[in-house]
Tab-separated table of C-alpha atoms in Angstrom:
chain	number	residue	atom	x	y	z
A	1	UNK	CA	143.089	-130.465	-35.637
A	2	UNK	CA	143.373	-127.793	-32.904
A	3	UNK	CA	145.682	-129.073	-30.156
A	4	UNK	CA	145.733	-127.365	-26.771
A	5	UNK	CA	149.064	-126.887	-25.049
A	6	UNK	CA	147.995	-129.233	-22.240
A	7	UNK	CA	147.612	-132.068	-24.777
A	8	UNK	CA	151.177	-131.496	-26.033
A	9	UNK	CA	152.334	-131.533	-22.425
A	10	UNK	CA	150.451	-134.594	-21.149
A	11	UNK	CA	149.340	-136.725	-24.124
A	12	UNK	CA	152.046	-136.347	-26.769
A	13	UNK	CA	152.433	-140.075	-27.506
A	14	UNK	CA	148.674	-140.580	-27.999
A	15	UNK	CA	148.518	-137.470	-30.207
A	16	UNK	CA	151.366	-138.691	-32.408
A	17	UNK	CA	149.744	-142.118	-32.737
A	18	UNK	CA	146.374	-140.610	-33.679
A	19	UNK	CA	147.826	-138.213	-36.261
A	20	UNK	CA	149.842	-141.059	-37.779
A	21	UNK	CA	146.671	-143.168	-38.025
A	22	UNK	CA	144.781	-140.379	-39.809
A	23	UNK	CA	147.580	-140.062	-42.342
A	24	UNK	CA	147.787	-143.842	-42.874
A	25	UNK	CA	144.090	-144.112	-43.735
A	26	UNK	CA	144.396	-141.377	-46.359
A	27	UNK	CA	143.095	-138.394	-44.414
A	28	UNK	CA	145.072	-135.161	-44.276
A	29	UNK	CA	145.611	-133.749	-40.782
A	30	UNK	CA	146.471	-130.053	-40.555
A	31	UNK	CA	147.549	-129.234	-36.999
A	32	UNK	CA	147.441	-125.897	-35.202
A	33	UNK	CA	148.485	-125.737	-31.563
A	34	UNK	CA	148.759	-123.545	-28.515
A	35	UNK	CA	151.229	-123.686	-25.626
A	36	UNK	CA	149.441	-122.023	-22.697
A	37	UNK	CA	150.510	-124.223	-19.745
A	38	UNK	CA	154.115	-124.369	-20.962
A	39	UNK	CA	154.182	-120.589	-21.312
A	40	UNK	CA	152.668	-120.113	-17.832
A	41	UNK	CA	155.383	-122.356	-16.364
A	42	UNK	CA	158.234	-120.621	-18.198
A	43	UNK	CA	157.045	-117.140	-17.211
A	44	UNK	CA	156.668	-118.257	-13.585
A	45	UNK	CA	160.286	-119.453	-13.630
A	46	UNK	CA	161.297	-115.978	-14.798
A	47	UNK	CA	159.234	-114.361	-12.057
A	48	UNK	CA	156.836	-112.779	-14.547
A	49	UNK	CA	153.217	-112.635	-13.362
A	50	UNK	CA	150.568	-113.793	-15.831
A	51	UNK	CA	148.189	-110.978	-16.753
A	52	UNK	CA	145.094	-111.386	-18.922
A	53	UNK	CA	142.382	-109.047	-20.146
A	54	UNK	CA	139.184	-110.265	-21.814
A	55	UNK	CA	140.686	-113.747	-21.989
A	56	UNK	CA	143.826	-112.574	-23.819
A	57	UNK	CA	147.353	-112.746	-22.422
A	58	UNK	CA	148.840	-109.263	-22.061
A	59	UNK	CA	152.060	-109.589	-24.030
A	60	UNK	CA	154.852	-107.155	-23.194
A	61	UNK	CA	158.128	-107.187	-25.112
A	62	UNK	CA	159.646	-109.450	-22.435
A	63	UNK	CA	156.650	-111.818	-22.507
A	64	UNK	CA	156.738	-111.896	-26.323
A	65	UNK	CA	160.337	-113.110	-26.251
A	66	UNK	CA	159.229	-116.041	-24.077
A	67	UNK	CA	156.135	-116.672	-26.236
A	68	UNK	CA	158.349	-117.043	-29.322
A	69	UNK	CA	160.750	-119.369	-27.531
A	70	UNK	CA	158.029	-121.609	-26.052
A	71	UNK	CA	155.937	-121.761	-29.261
A	72	UNK	CA	158.983	-122.790	-31.299
A	73	UNK	CA	160.019	-125.336	-28.666
A	74	UNK	CA	156.558	-126.985	-28.504
A	75	UNK	CA	156.128	-126.920	-32.278
A	76	UNK	CA	159.445	-128.670	-32.844
A	77	UNK	CA	158.731	-131.140	-30.038
A	78	UNK	CA	155.592	-132.322	-31.844
A	79	UNK	CA	157.258	-132.379	-35.260
A	80	UNK	CA	160.232	-134.357	-33.934
A	81	UNK	CA	157.952	-136.808	-32.092
A	82	UNK	CA	156.062	-137.440	-35.353
A	83	UNK	CA	159.270	-137.877	-37.346
A	84	UNK	CA	160.703	-140.355	-34.813
A	85	UNK	CA	157.651	-142.549	-35.524
A	86	UNK	CA	158.257	-142.316	-39.280
A	87	UNK	CA	155.463	-139.777	-39.817
A	88	UNK	CA	156.430	-136.920	-42.112
A	89	UNK	CA	155.764	-133.493	-40.584
A	90	UNK	CA	156.939	-129.921	-41.110
A	91	UNK	CA	157.154	-127.007	-38.677
A	92	UNK	CA	155.307	-123.832	-39.748
A	93	UNK	CA	156.051	-121.242	-37.073
A	94	UNK	CA	155.786	-118.127	-39.220
A	95	UNK	CA	154.639	-117.224	-42.706
A	96	UNK	CA	151.082	-118.590	-42.349
A	97	UNK	CA	149.290	-116.079	-40.110
A	98	UNK	CA	149.453	-112.446	-41.218
A	99	UNK	CA	148.148	-110.195	-38.463
A	100	UNK	CA	147.704	-106.696	-37.151
A	101	UNK	CA	148.306	-105.536	-33.587
A	102	UNK	CA	144.936	-105.704	-31.833
A	103	UNK	CA	145.341	-102.848	-29.340
A	104	UNK	CA	148.898	-102.112	-28.233
A	105	UNK	CA	147.784	-99.957	-25.297
A	106	UNK	CA	145.578	-102.700	-23.831
A	107	UNK	CA	147.224	-105.980	-24.806
A	108	UNK	CA	150.757	-105.205	-25.983
A	109	UNK	CA	152.021	-107.492	-28.752
A	110	UNK	CA	148.760	-109.418	-29.250
A	111	UNK	CA	147.651	-109.856	-32.836
A	112	UNK	CA	144.460	-110.472	-34.764
A	113	UNK	CA	144.724	-112.517	-37.966
A	114	UNK	CA	144.072	-110.507	-41.133
A	115	UNK	CA	145.072	-113.153	-43.686
A	116	UNK	CA	146.021	-116.831	-43.776
A	117	UNK	CA	148.759	-117.634	-46.282
A	118	UNK	CA	148.074	-121.171	-47.508
A	119	UNK	CA	151.040	-121.799	-49.823
A	120	UNK	CA	153.233	-123.569	-47.244
A	121	UNK	CA	150.256	-125.568	-45.924
A	122	UNK	CA	149.259	-126.868	-49.363
A	123	UNK	CA	152.894	-127.525	-50.268
A	124	UNK	CA	153.234	-129.731	-47.176
A	125	UNK	CA	150.013	-131.597	-47.996
A	126	UNK	CA	151.090	-132.251	-51.604
A	127	UNK	CA	154.335	-133.707	-50.281
A	128	UNK	CA	152.424	-136.072	-47.966
A	129	UNK	CA	153.610	-134.168	-44.904
A	130	UNK	CA	151.601	-132.998	-41.865
A	131	UNK	CA	151.826	-129.189	-41.470
A	132	UNK	CA	152.187	-128.193	-37.800
A	133	UNK	CA	151.264	-124.526	-37.353
A	134	UNK	CA	151.975	-122.503	-34.211
A	135	UNK	CA	149.844	-119.514	-33.216
A	136	UNK	CA	152.483	-116.856	-33.882
A	137	UNK	CA	151.529	-114.101	-36.291
A	138	UNK	CA	153.522	-111.561	-38.238
A	139	UNK	CA	152.484	-108.035	-39.191
A	140	UNK	CA	153.056	-106.575	-42.659
A	141	UNK	CA	156.197	-104.823	-41.366
A	142	UNK	CA	157.628	-108.006	-39.824
A	143	UNK	CA	156.652	-107.673	-36.144
A	144	UNK	CA	155.979	-111.052	-34.509
A	145	UNK	CA	152.771	-111.052	-32.439
A	146	UNK	CA	151.104	-113.455	-30.019
A	147	UNK	CA	147.771	-114.797	-31.299
A	148	UNK	CA	145.178	-116.639	-29.221
A	149	UNK	CA	145.339	-120.225	-30.523
A	150	UNK	CA	141.540	-120.552	-30.817
A	151	UNK	CA	141.409	-117.323	-32.842
A	152	UNK	CA	144.204	-118.610	-35.045
A	153	UNK	CA	142.415	-121.941	-35.550
A	154	UNK	CA	139.195	-120.114	-36.489
A	155	UNK	CA	140.879	-118.172	-39.271
A	156	UNK	CA	142.763	-121.207	-40.616
A	157	UNK	CA	139.481	-123.163	-40.708
A	158	UNK	CA	137.589	-120.351	-42.465
A	159	UNK	CA	140.309	-120.118	-45.116
A	160	UNK	CA	140.939	-123.838	-45.730
A	161	UNK	CA	137.259	-124.938	-45.428
A	162	UNK	CA	137.950	-128.464	-44.112
A	163	UNK	CA	135.275	-131.151	-43.856
A	164	UNK	CA	136.137	-131.975	-40.262
A	165	UNK	CA	137.440	-129.856	-37.404
A	166	UNK	CA	138.694	-131.558	-34.238
A	167	UNK	CA	139.329	-129.731	-30.964
A	168	UNK	CA	141.471	-131.858	-28.642
A	169	UNK	CA	140.743	-131.140	-24.966
A	170	UNK	CA	141.203	-132.852	-21.609
A	171	UNK	CA	137.436	-133.154	-21.012
A	172	UNK	CA	136.965	-134.973	-24.323
A	173	UNK	CA	133.695	-133.258	-25.141
A	174	UNK	CA	130.931	-130.969	-23.966
A	175	UNK	CA	129.772	-131.915	-20.462
A	176	UNK	CA	126.123	-131.619	-19.454
A	177	UNK	CA	124.795	-130.551	-16.029
A	178	UNK	CA	125.632	-133.985	-14.566
A	179	UNK	CA	129.213	-133.926	-15.871
A	180	UNK	CA	128.448	-136.450	-18.629
A	181	UNK	CA	129.695	-136.032	-22.194
A	182	UNK	CA	126.945	-135.141	-24.690
A	183	UNK	CA	127.340	-137.502	-27.671
A	184	UNK	CA	126.261	-135.091	-30.412
A	185	UNK	CA	124.552	-131.750	-30.882
A	186	UNK	CA	122.766	-130.321	-33.912
A	187	UNK	CA	123.477	-126.620	-33.559
A	188	UNK	CA	120.868	-125.785	-36.196
A	189	UNK	CA	118.071	-126.987	-33.904
A	190	UNK	CA	119.645	-127.076	-30.412
A	191	UNK	CA	121.762	-123.903	-30.205
A	192	UNK	CA	119.311	-121.510	-28.486
A	193	UNK	CA	118.235	-124.110	-25.921
A	194	UNK	CA	121.844	-125.129	-25.261
A	195	UNK	CA	123.045	-121.558	-24.681
A	196	UNK	CA	120.268	-121.032	-22.115
A	197	UNK	CA	121.475	-123.897	-19.879
A	198	UNK	CA	122.926	-122.732	-16.527
A	199	UNK	CA	125.642	-125.430	-16.622
A	200	UNK	CA	127.080	-124.061	-19.867
A	201	UNK	CA	129.390	-121.176	-18.950
A	202	UNK	CA	132.881	-119.641	-19.225
A	203	UNK	CA	135.349	-121.336	-21.582
A	204	UNK	CA	133.034	-124.043	-22.892
A	205	UNK	CA	130.252	-121.541	-23.650
A	206	UNK	CA	132.759	-119.490	-25.644
A	207	UNK	CA	133.831	-122.695	-27.434
A	208	UNK	CA	130.230	-123.485	-28.478
A	209	UNK	CA	129.754	-119.903	-29.720
A	210	UNK	CA	133.003	-120.278	-31.669
A	211	UNK	CA	131.918	-123.606	-33.188
A	212	UNK	CA	128.516	-122.212	-34.190
A	213	UNK	CA	130.280	-119.305	-35.900
A	214	UNK	CA	132.581	-121.683	-37.768
A	215	UNK	CA	129.806	-123.984	-38.977
A	216	UNK	CA	127.874	-120.963	-40.253
A	217	UNK	CA	130.620	-120.260	-42.832
A	218	UNK	CA	131.620	-123.857	-43.682
A	219	UNK	CA	130.034	-126.255	-46.217
A	220	UNK	CA	126.824	-127.858	-44.920
A	221	UNK	CA	128.486	-131.299	-44.667
A	222	UNK	CA	131.255	-130.035	-42.362
A	223	UNK	CA	131.316	-131.091	-38.722
A	224	UNK	CA	133.163	-130.214	-35.532
A	225	UNK	CA	134.278	-132.681	-32.879
A	226	UNK	CA	135.499	-132.006	-29.334
A	227	UNK	CA	137.401	-135.068	-28.191
A	228	UNK	CA	140.439	-136.470	-26.386
């Protein structure tokens, strides 16, 4: 389950309830989250202007310090909210995503995942606990780096090969040209036609490209859902 930062900010109670339900019916949620809106707000309070390049947040040393603080804060907020409701959960802020610095000159301390370490994830699952992973990476020499949460989710999915991937968003799905949610899409047959639509653009177009890439490397019975 990939949880956007806005969901943690605005829909925490509903998220906790849904994750608890999945666990109760014998499914195994693995959560990875971002914290974009919270980070924007914290940086604004510090008087630091948000800068992005190619959709990635330029992460200076000062920004990285705030990224670490906010990611930890939001991760623990979700874990604590789950535990208050009697749902076992564990915080995995580091030790899962091994990374390399993408391009220090362009992006600063932004990382690209090179390996997903699964030991802590599987240990949590065996103990009946929901692993909650933040999108912080660590290089081989111990440098913490900021990783785009969608990129992080991609690599976790490719490594763990789950049957179901859920992206939680405010829109609750892919909207067509009339602003209506499309119930389901078969990317095997519909992808080319879908990508040619003028109403599919920017972030959602990238999301569909991402999902098509994921399904190409997952078992044929895997599926992806975009929902609230």
